PDB file of C-alpha atoms in Angstrom:
ATOM      1  CA  GLU A  15     154.740  32.804  84.472  1.00 57.00           C
ATOM      2  CA  ARG A  16     158.278  33.272  86.574  1.00 64.00           C
ATOM      3  CA  LYS A  17     157.844  30.160  87.803  1.00 66.00           C
ATOM      4  CA  GLY A  18     157.594  30.971  91.815  1.00 70.00           C
ATOM      5  CA  MET A  19     160.249  34.143  91.477  1.00 76.00           C
ATOM      6  CA  ILE A  20     159.384  37.241  93.515  1.00 73.00           C
ATOM      7  CA  GLY A  21     161.071  39.993  92.769  1.00 72.00           C
ATOM      8  CA  ASN A  22     164.617  38.469  92.083  1.00 75.00           C
ATOM      9  CA  ILE A  23     166.335  36.310  94.736  1.00 72.00           C
ATOM     10  CA  TYR A  24     167.357  38.675  97.214  1.00 72.00           C
ATOM     11  CA  SER A  25     163.880  39.601  97.970  1.00 77.00           C
ATOM     12  CA  MET A  26     162.183  36.129  97.816  1.00 77.00           C
ATOM     13  CA  GLY A  27     162.482  35.842 101.609  1.00 77.00           C
ATOM     14  CA  LEU A  28     160.709  39.033 102.433  1.00 76.00           C
ATOM     15  CA  ALA A  29     157.928  38.643 100.001  1.00 77.00           C
ATOM     16  CA  LEU A  30     157.324  35.358 101.439  1.00 76.00           C
ATOM     17  CA  GLN A  31     156.733  36.935 104.977  1.00 74.00           C
ATOM     18  CA  ALA A  32     154.889  39.539 103.184  1.00 75.00           C
ATOM     19  CA  LEU A  33     152.609  36.999 101.644  1.00 71.00           C
ATOM     20  CA  GLU A  34     152.418  35.304 105.184  1.00 68.00           C
ATOM     21  CA  ALA A  35     151.491  38.476 107.350  1.00 66.00           C
ATOM     22  CA  SER A  36     149.345  40.086 104.960  1.00 65.00           C
ATOM     23  CA  ARG A  37     146.839  37.434 104.964  1.00 59.00           C
ATOM     24  CA  ASP A  38     144.918  39.082 107.836  1.00 55.00           C
ATOM     25  CA  PHE A  39     144.213  42.067 105.487  1.00 50.00           C
ATOM     26  CA  TYR A  40     143.223  40.676 101.935  1.00 50.00           C
ATOM     27  CA  THR A  41     140.625  38.113 101.165  1.00 50.00           C
ATOM     28  CA  PRO A  42     142.152  34.407 101.238  1.00 50.00           C
ATOM     29  CA  ARG A  43     142.658  32.672  98.161  1.00 51.00           C
ATOM     30  CA  ASP A  44     144.214  29.643  97.416  1.00 52.00           C
ATOM     31  CA  TRP A  45     147.725  30.091  96.340  1.00 54.00           C
ATOM     32  CA  ASP A  46     150.396  27.494  94.900  1.00 55.00           C
ATOM     33  CA  CYS A  47     152.981  28.511  97.381  1.00 66.00           C
ATOM     34  CA  ALA A  48     154.918  25.333  96.549  1.00 69.00           C
ATOM     35  CA  GLN A  49     156.449  27.029  93.396  1.00 73.00           C
ATOM     36  CA  ALA A  50     157.915  29.915  95.042  1.00 73.00           C
ATOM     37  CA  PHE A  51     159.298  27.823  98.132  1.00 73.00           C
ATOM     38  CA  ALA A  52     160.727  25.616  95.281  1.00 75.00           C
ATOM     39  CA  VAL A  53     162.681  28.771  94.567  1.00 75.00           C
ATOM     40  CA  VAL A  54     164.041  29.252  97.787  1.00 74.00           C
ATOM     41  CA  THR A  55     165.018  25.503  98.254  1.00 72.00           C
ATOM     42  CA  ASN A  56     166.474  25.147  95.116  1.00 72.00           C
ATOM     43  CA  HIS A  57     169.058  27.718  96.074  1.00 71.00           C
ATOM     44  CA  THR A  58     172.113  27.943  98.107  1.00 70.00           C
ATOM     45  CA  PHE A  59     171.647  31.047 100.373  1.00 72.00           C
ATOM     46  CA  GLU A  60     175.225  32.060 101.586  1.00 68.00           C
ATOM     47  CA  LEU A  61     174.899  35.252 102.961  1.00 68.00           C
ATOM     48  CA  PRO A  62     173.808  35.926 106.116  1.00 70.00           C
ATOM     49  CA  MET A  63     171.283  38.676 105.366  1.00 70.00           C
ATOM     50  CA  ALA A  64     169.780  36.283 102.808  1.00 73.00           C
ATOM     51  CA  ILE A  65     169.312  33.620 105.172  1.00 70.00           C
ATOM     52  CA  ALA A  66     167.995  35.425 108.324  1.00 74.00           C
ATOM     53  CA  GLN A  67     165.057  36.973 105.581  1.00 74.00           C
ATOM     54  CA  VAL A  68     164.322  33.374 104.127  1.00 74.00           C
ATOM     55  CA  LEU A  69     164.067  31.363 107.492  1.00 69.00           C
ATOM     56  CA  PRO A  70     161.147  32.654 108.995  1.00 75.00           C
ATOM     57  CA  ALA A  71     159.124  31.688 105.950  1.00 71.00           C
ATOM     58  CA  LEU A  72     160.101  28.423 105.657  1.00 70.00           C
ATOM     59  CA  VAL A  73     158.568  27.923 108.987  1.00 66.00           C
ATOM     60  CA  GLY A  74     155.466  30.168 108.146  1.00 68.00           C
ATOM     61  CA  THR A  75     155.992  32.837 109.941  1.00 71.00           C
ATOM     62  CA  SER A  76     157.689  36.539 109.484  1.00 70.00           C
ATOM     63  CA  TYR A  77     159.389  38.891 111.386  1.00 66.00           C
ATOM     64  CA  LEU A  78     156.389  40.343 113.170  1.00 63.00           C
ATOM     65  CA  ASP A  79     155.205  37.052 114.701  1.00 66.00           C
ATOM     66  CA  ALA A  80     159.320  36.901 116.120  1.00 60.00           C
ATOM     67  CA  ALA A  81     158.120  37.633 119.603  1.00 61.00           C
ATOM     68  CA  THR A  82     155.620  34.887 120.010  1.00 65.00           C
ATOM     69  CA  LEU A  83     157.160  32.281 117.993  1.00 55.00           C
ATOM     70  CA  SER A  84     157.447  28.924 120.303  1.00 62.00           C
ATOM     71  CA  CYS A  85     160.255  27.016 118.427  1.00 59.00           C
ATOM     72  CA  ASP A  86     159.095  23.826 119.884  1.00 62.00           C
ATOM     73  CA  VAL A  87     155.738  23.453 117.967  1.00 55.00           C
ATOM     74  CA  PRO A  88     155.920  22.040 114.434  1.00 57.00           C
ATOM     75  CA  MET A  89     154.383  24.251 111.958  1.00 52.00           C
ATOM     76  CA  ASP A  90     153.565  23.166 108.085  1.00 53.00           C
ATOM     77  CA  LEU A  91     155.766  24.950 105.371  1.00 49.00           C
ATOM     78  CA  CYS A  92     153.381  28.322 104.370  1.00 50.00           C
ATOM     79  CA  PRO A  93     150.047  26.959 106.357  1.00 49.00           C
ATOM     80  CA  SER A  94     147.650  29.836 105.810  1.00 46.00           C
ATOM     81  CA  LEU A  95     148.673  31.063 102.208  1.00 46.00           C
ATOM     82  CA  GLY A  96     146.900  28.018 100.723  1.00 45.00           C
ATOM     83  CA  THR A  97     146.480  24.555 100.742  1.00 37.00           C
ATOM     84  CA  HIS A  98     149.719  23.118  99.548  1.00 42.00           C
ATOM     85  CA  ARG A  99     152.691  22.257 101.848  1.00 42.00           C
ATOM     86  CA  VAL A 100     156.431  22.020 100.631  1.00 43.00           C
ATOM     87  CA  PRO A 101     157.534  18.062 100.276  1.00 42.00           C
ATOM     88  CA  ARG A 102     160.209  17.394 102.422  1.00 41.00           C
ATOM     89  CA  GLY A 103     162.527  16.254  99.923  1.00 41.00           C
ATOM     90  CA  MET A 104     162.475  19.144  98.146  1.00 40.00           C
ATOM     91  CA  MET A 105     164.646  20.826 100.912  1.00 44.00           C
ATOM     92  CA  ILE A 106     167.431  19.297  98.785  1.00 45.00           C
ATOM     93  CA  PRO A 107     167.708  20.626  95.454  1.00 49.00           C
ATOM     94  CA  PRO A 108     166.605  17.779  92.780  1.00 49.00           C
ATOM     95  CA  GLY A 109     169.638  16.136  91.490  1.00 50.00           C
ATOM     96  CA  ALA A 110     171.996  17.499  94.521  1.00 49.00           C
ATOM     97  CA  SER A 111     174.924  14.836  95.150  1.00 51.00           C
ATOM     98  CA  GLN A 112     176.102  13.688  98.631  1.00 55.00           C
ATOM     99  CA  ILE A 113     179.360  13.281  97.553  1.00 59.00           C
ATOM    100  CA  PRO A 114     181.626  16.164  97.199  1.00 59.00           C
ATOM    101  CA  GLN A 115     182.843  16.414  93.674  1.00 66.00           C
ATOM    102  CA  SER A 116     185.608  18.299  92.140  1.00 68.00           C
ATOM    103  CA  PRO A 117     184.632  20.918  90.028  1.00 76.00           C
ATOM    104  CA  GLN A 118     186.119  20.910  86.554  1.00 93.00           C
ATOM    105  CA  ASP A 119     187.741  24.509  84.774  1.00 96.00           C
ATOM    106  CA  ILE A 120     185.376  26.583  83.196  1.00 97.00           C
ATOM    107  CA  THR A 121     186.125  29.496  80.493  1.00 97.00           C
ATOM    108  CA  VAL A 122     183.713  32.788  81.548  1.00 98.00           C
ATOM    109  CA  HIS A 123     184.248  35.837  79.036  1.00 98.00           C
ATOM    110  CA  TYR A 124     184.177  38.824  80.669  1.00 98.00           C
ATOM    111  CA  SER A 125     183.789  42.413  79.547  1.00 98.00           C
ATOM    112  CA  ILE A 126     183.872  45.937  81.247  1.00 98.00           C
ATOM    113  CA  ILE A 127     181.779  49.110  79.565  1.00 98.00           C
ATOM    114  CA  ASN A 128     181.586  52.482  79.709  1.00 98.00           C
ATOM    115  CA  LYS A 129     179.886  55.108  77.482  1.00 97.00           C
ATOM    116  CA  LEU A 130     178.561  57.285  80.300  1.00 96.00           C
ATOM    117  CA  GLN A 131     181.603  58.946  81.694  1.00 95.00           C
ATOM    118  CA  GLY A 132     184.968  60.536  80.886  1.00 94.00           C
ATOM    119  CA  THR A 133     186.809  58.739  78.029  1.00 95.00           C
ATOM    120  CA  PRO A 134     184.894  55.791  76.881  1.00 97.00           C
ATOM    121  CA  PHE A 135     186.233  52.366  77.222  1.00 98.00           C
ATOM    122  CA  HIS A 136     185.631  48.454  75.898  1.00 98.00           C
ATOM    123  CA  TYR A 137     187.763  45.762  77.628  1.00 98.00           C
ATOM    124  CA  ASN A 138     186.962  42.148  76.956  1.00 98.00           C
ATOM    125  CA  ILE A 139     188.968  39.227  78.627  1.00 98.00           C
ATOM    126  CA  SER A 140     188.402  35.671  78.443  1.00 98.00           C
ATOM    127  CA  VAL A 141     189.718  33.494  82.065  1.00 98.00           C
ATOM    128  CA  MET A 142     189.706  30.148  83.311  1.00 97.00           C
ATOM    129  CA  VAL A 143     188.415  29.201  86.882  1.00 97.00           C
ATOM    130  CA  ALA A 144     186.857  26.841  88.851  1.00 96.00           C
ATOM    131  CA  GLY A 145     183.616  25.628  87.921  1.00 94.00           C
ATOM    132  CA  ASP A 146     182.398  26.676  91.514  1.00 92.00           C
ATOM    133  CA  SER A 147     183.672  29.830  91.390  1.00 96.00           C
ATOM    134  CA  THR A 148     181.803  33.423  91.978  1.00 95.00           C
ATOM    135  CA  LEU A 149     181.792  36.035  89.752  1.00 97.00           C
ATOM    136  CA  LEU A 150     183.838  37.921  92.416  1.00 97.00           C
ATOM    137  CA  GLU A 151     186.573  35.235  91.805  1.00 97.00           C
ATOM    138  CA  VAL A 152     185.925  35.671  87.812  1.00 98.00           C
ATOM    139  CA  LEU A 153     186.811  39.225  88.386  1.00 98.00           C
ATOM    140  CA  GLU A 154     189.993  38.713  90.287  1.00 98.00           C
ATOM    141  CA  GLU A 155     191.232  36.075  87.898  1.00 98.00           C
ATOM    142  CA  ALA A 156     190.829  38.643  85.170  1.00 98.00           C
ATOM    143  CA  GLU A 157     192.535  41.767  87.085  1.00 98.00           C
ATOM    144  CA  LYS A 158     195.746  38.827  87.909  1.00 98.00           C
ATOM    145  CA  LYS A 159     195.392  38.607  84.191  1.00 98.00           C
ATOM    146  CA  ASP A 160     195.242  42.062  83.381  1.00 98.00           C
ATOM    147  CA  PRO A 161     195.809  44.578  86.042  1.00 97.00           C
ATOM    148  CA  LYS A 162     196.081  47.565  83.935  1.00 97.00           C
ATOM    149  CA  ASN A 163     192.627  47.258  82.266  1.00 98.00           C
ATOM    150  CA  PHE A 164     190.527  45.204  84.866  1.00 98.00           C
ATOM    151  CA  SER A 165     191.110  46.601  87.850  1.00 98.00           C
ATOM    152  CA  PHE A 166     188.568  46.732  90.500  1.00 98.00           C
ATOM    153  CA  LYS A 167     187.429  47.766  93.909  1.00 98.00           C
ATOM    154  CA  THR A 168     184.557  46.636  96.356  1.00 97.00           C
ATOM    155  CA  GLU A 169     182.738  47.559  99.427  1.00 95.00           C
ATOM    156  CA  GLN A 170     181.823  44.734 102.017  1.00 90.00           C
ATOM    157  CA  THR A 171     177.706  45.342 102.635  1.00 86.00           C
ATOM    158  CA  PHE A 172     175.166  43.226 104.447  1.00 79.00           C
ATOM    159  CA  TRP A 173     174.618  41.131 101.235  1.00 76.00           C
ATOM    160  CA  GLY A 174     178.029  40.674 100.327  1.00 85.00           C
ATOM    161  CA  PRO A 175     180.788  42.307  98.555  1.00 92.00           C
ATOM    162  CA  MET A 176     179.619  45.335  95.997  1.00 94.00           C
ATOM    163  CA  VAL A 177     181.629  46.727  93.387  1.00 97.00           C
ATOM    164  CA  VAL A 178     182.240  50.225  93.270  1.00 97.00           C
ATOM    165  CA  SER A 179     184.911  50.685  91.008  1.00 98.00           C
ATOM    166  CA  ILE A 180     186.411  48.957  87.856  1.00 98.00           C
ATOM    167  CA  HIS A 181     189.124  50.276  85.373  1.00 98.00           C
ATOM    168  CA  GLY A 182     189.313  53.437  88.130  1.00 97.00           C
ATOM    169  CA  LEU A 183     185.720  54.602  87.066  1.00 98.00           C
ATOM    170  CA  ALA A 184     184.297  54.725  90.509  1.00 97.00           C
ATOM    171  CA  ALA A 185     180.586  55.079  90.984  1.00 96.00           C
ATOM    172  CA  SER A 186     178.558  57.695  92.690  1.00 96.00           C
ATOM    173  CA  ASP A 187     175.451  58.287  94.663  1.00 93.00           C
ATOM    174  CA  ASN A 188     176.089  62.118  93.864  1.00 94.00           C
ATOM    175  CA  ASP A 189     176.470  61.695  90.227  1.00 94.00           C
ATOM    176  CA  ARG A 190     173.621  58.557  90.306  1.00 96.00           C
ATOM    177  CA  THR A 191     175.864  55.769  88.839  1.00 97.00           C
ATOM    178  CA  TYR A 192     176.579  52.185  89.366  1.00 97.00           C
ATOM    179  CA  TRP A 193     178.552  49.400  87.627  1.00 97.00           C
ATOM    180  CA  GLN A 194     175.498  46.856  86.304  1.00 97.00           C
ATOM    181  CA  PHE A 195     176.644  43.413  85.808  1.00 97.00           C
ATOM    182  CA  LEU A 196     174.739  41.538  83.057  1.00 97.00           C
ATOM    183  CA  SER A 197     174.395  38.031  81.241  1.00 96.00           C
ATOM    184  CA  SER A 198     173.006  37.770  77.919  1.00 91.00           C
ATOM    185  CA  GLY A 199     171.305  41.556  78.134  1.00 92.00           C
ATOM    186  CA  LYS A 200     169.840  40.201  81.627  1.00 93.00           C
ATOM    187  CA  PRO A 201     170.857  41.679  84.921  1.00 93.00           C
ATOM    188  CA  LEU A 202     172.163  39.505  87.086  1.00 91.00           C
ATOM    189  CA  ASP A 203     169.802  38.324  90.082  1.00 82.00           C
ATOM    190  CA  GLN A 204     172.541  37.903  92.354  1.00 86.00           C
ATOM    191  CA  GLY A 205     175.834  39.751  93.284  1.00 90.00           C
ATOM    192  CA  VAL A 206     179.280  38.870  92.653  1.00 95.00           C
ATOM    193  CA  GLY A 207     179.945  37.480  96.029  1.00 91.00           C
ATOM    194  CA  THR A 208     177.467  34.775  95.358  1.00 88.00           C
ATOM    195  CA  TYR A 209     176.731  34.488  91.711  1.00 92.00           C
ATOM    196  CA  LYS A 210     178.330  31.428  89.848  1.00 94.00           C
ATOM    197  CA  PRO A 211     178.753  31.629  86.159  1.00 97.00           C
ATOM    198  CA  HIS A 212     178.510  29.058  83.983  1.00 96.00           C
ATOM    199  CA  SER A 213     180.767  27.647  81.343  1.00 96.00           C
ATOM    200  CA  GLY A 214     181.067  29.860  78.047  1.00 97.00           C
ATOM    201  CA  GLU A 215     178.668  32.662  80.129  1.00 98.00           C
ATOM    202  CA  HIS A 216     179.584  36.376  78.543  1.00 98.00           C
ATOM    203  CA  ILE A 217     179.252  38.284  81.988  1.00 98.00           C
ATOM    204  CA  GLN A 218     179.261  42.567  80.911  1.00 98.00           C
ATOM    205  CA  ALA A 219     179.800  45.102  83.281  1.00 98.00           C
ATOM    206  CA  ILE A 220     178.600  48.029  82.308  1.00 98.00           C
ATOM    207  CA  PHE A 221     178.670  51.573  83.890  1.00 98.00           C
ATOM    208  CA  SER A 222     174.726  52.906  84.413  1.00 97.00           C
ATOM    209  CA  THR A 223     172.669  55.426  86.093  1.00 95.00           C
ATOM    210  CA  TYR A 224     169.915  55.055  88.184  1.00 91.00           C
TER     211      TYR A 224
END
């Protein structure tokens, strides 16, 4: 139903490891892991944490097997979860070019919305960035273009930069508040440091509670 996605792109590595590790505790069944591996291999992982979680699954093992893993022994992908093996060609996303191309500039629409705390605000801006820009670069361009309204702060985490404040309004663990980023009303499945908006996309940052 979700075309192989388990949770979101950040959870895929651990999810595939869990499926591998749980084979001894559940009744074996034929599971088409090719779709799930297609999600992983068609995505470019840049964060070390995400890469570290995905790599064990790509060799058909998990963190639990790290102590006994022999790197010299060739293994099929997903050997025990089913009968489907991920084709070698799937390691390169379909349509991926081997020749670097200069990305064209795109326009991204960006909104910040607060109806939760203090004085409400809602600001919109459109910025032009290179086609391969991350959302973080969109935020930086918006701040450069209109620093009064679109200033922001980030904190570095194992999963990359996390936005903790926009327009002077900071997230708070005590108040259980945070800045949530959405596209077409749906939460983004990546962080600002890796998500790459497409041309004409409307990104919303909404001050929310959890």
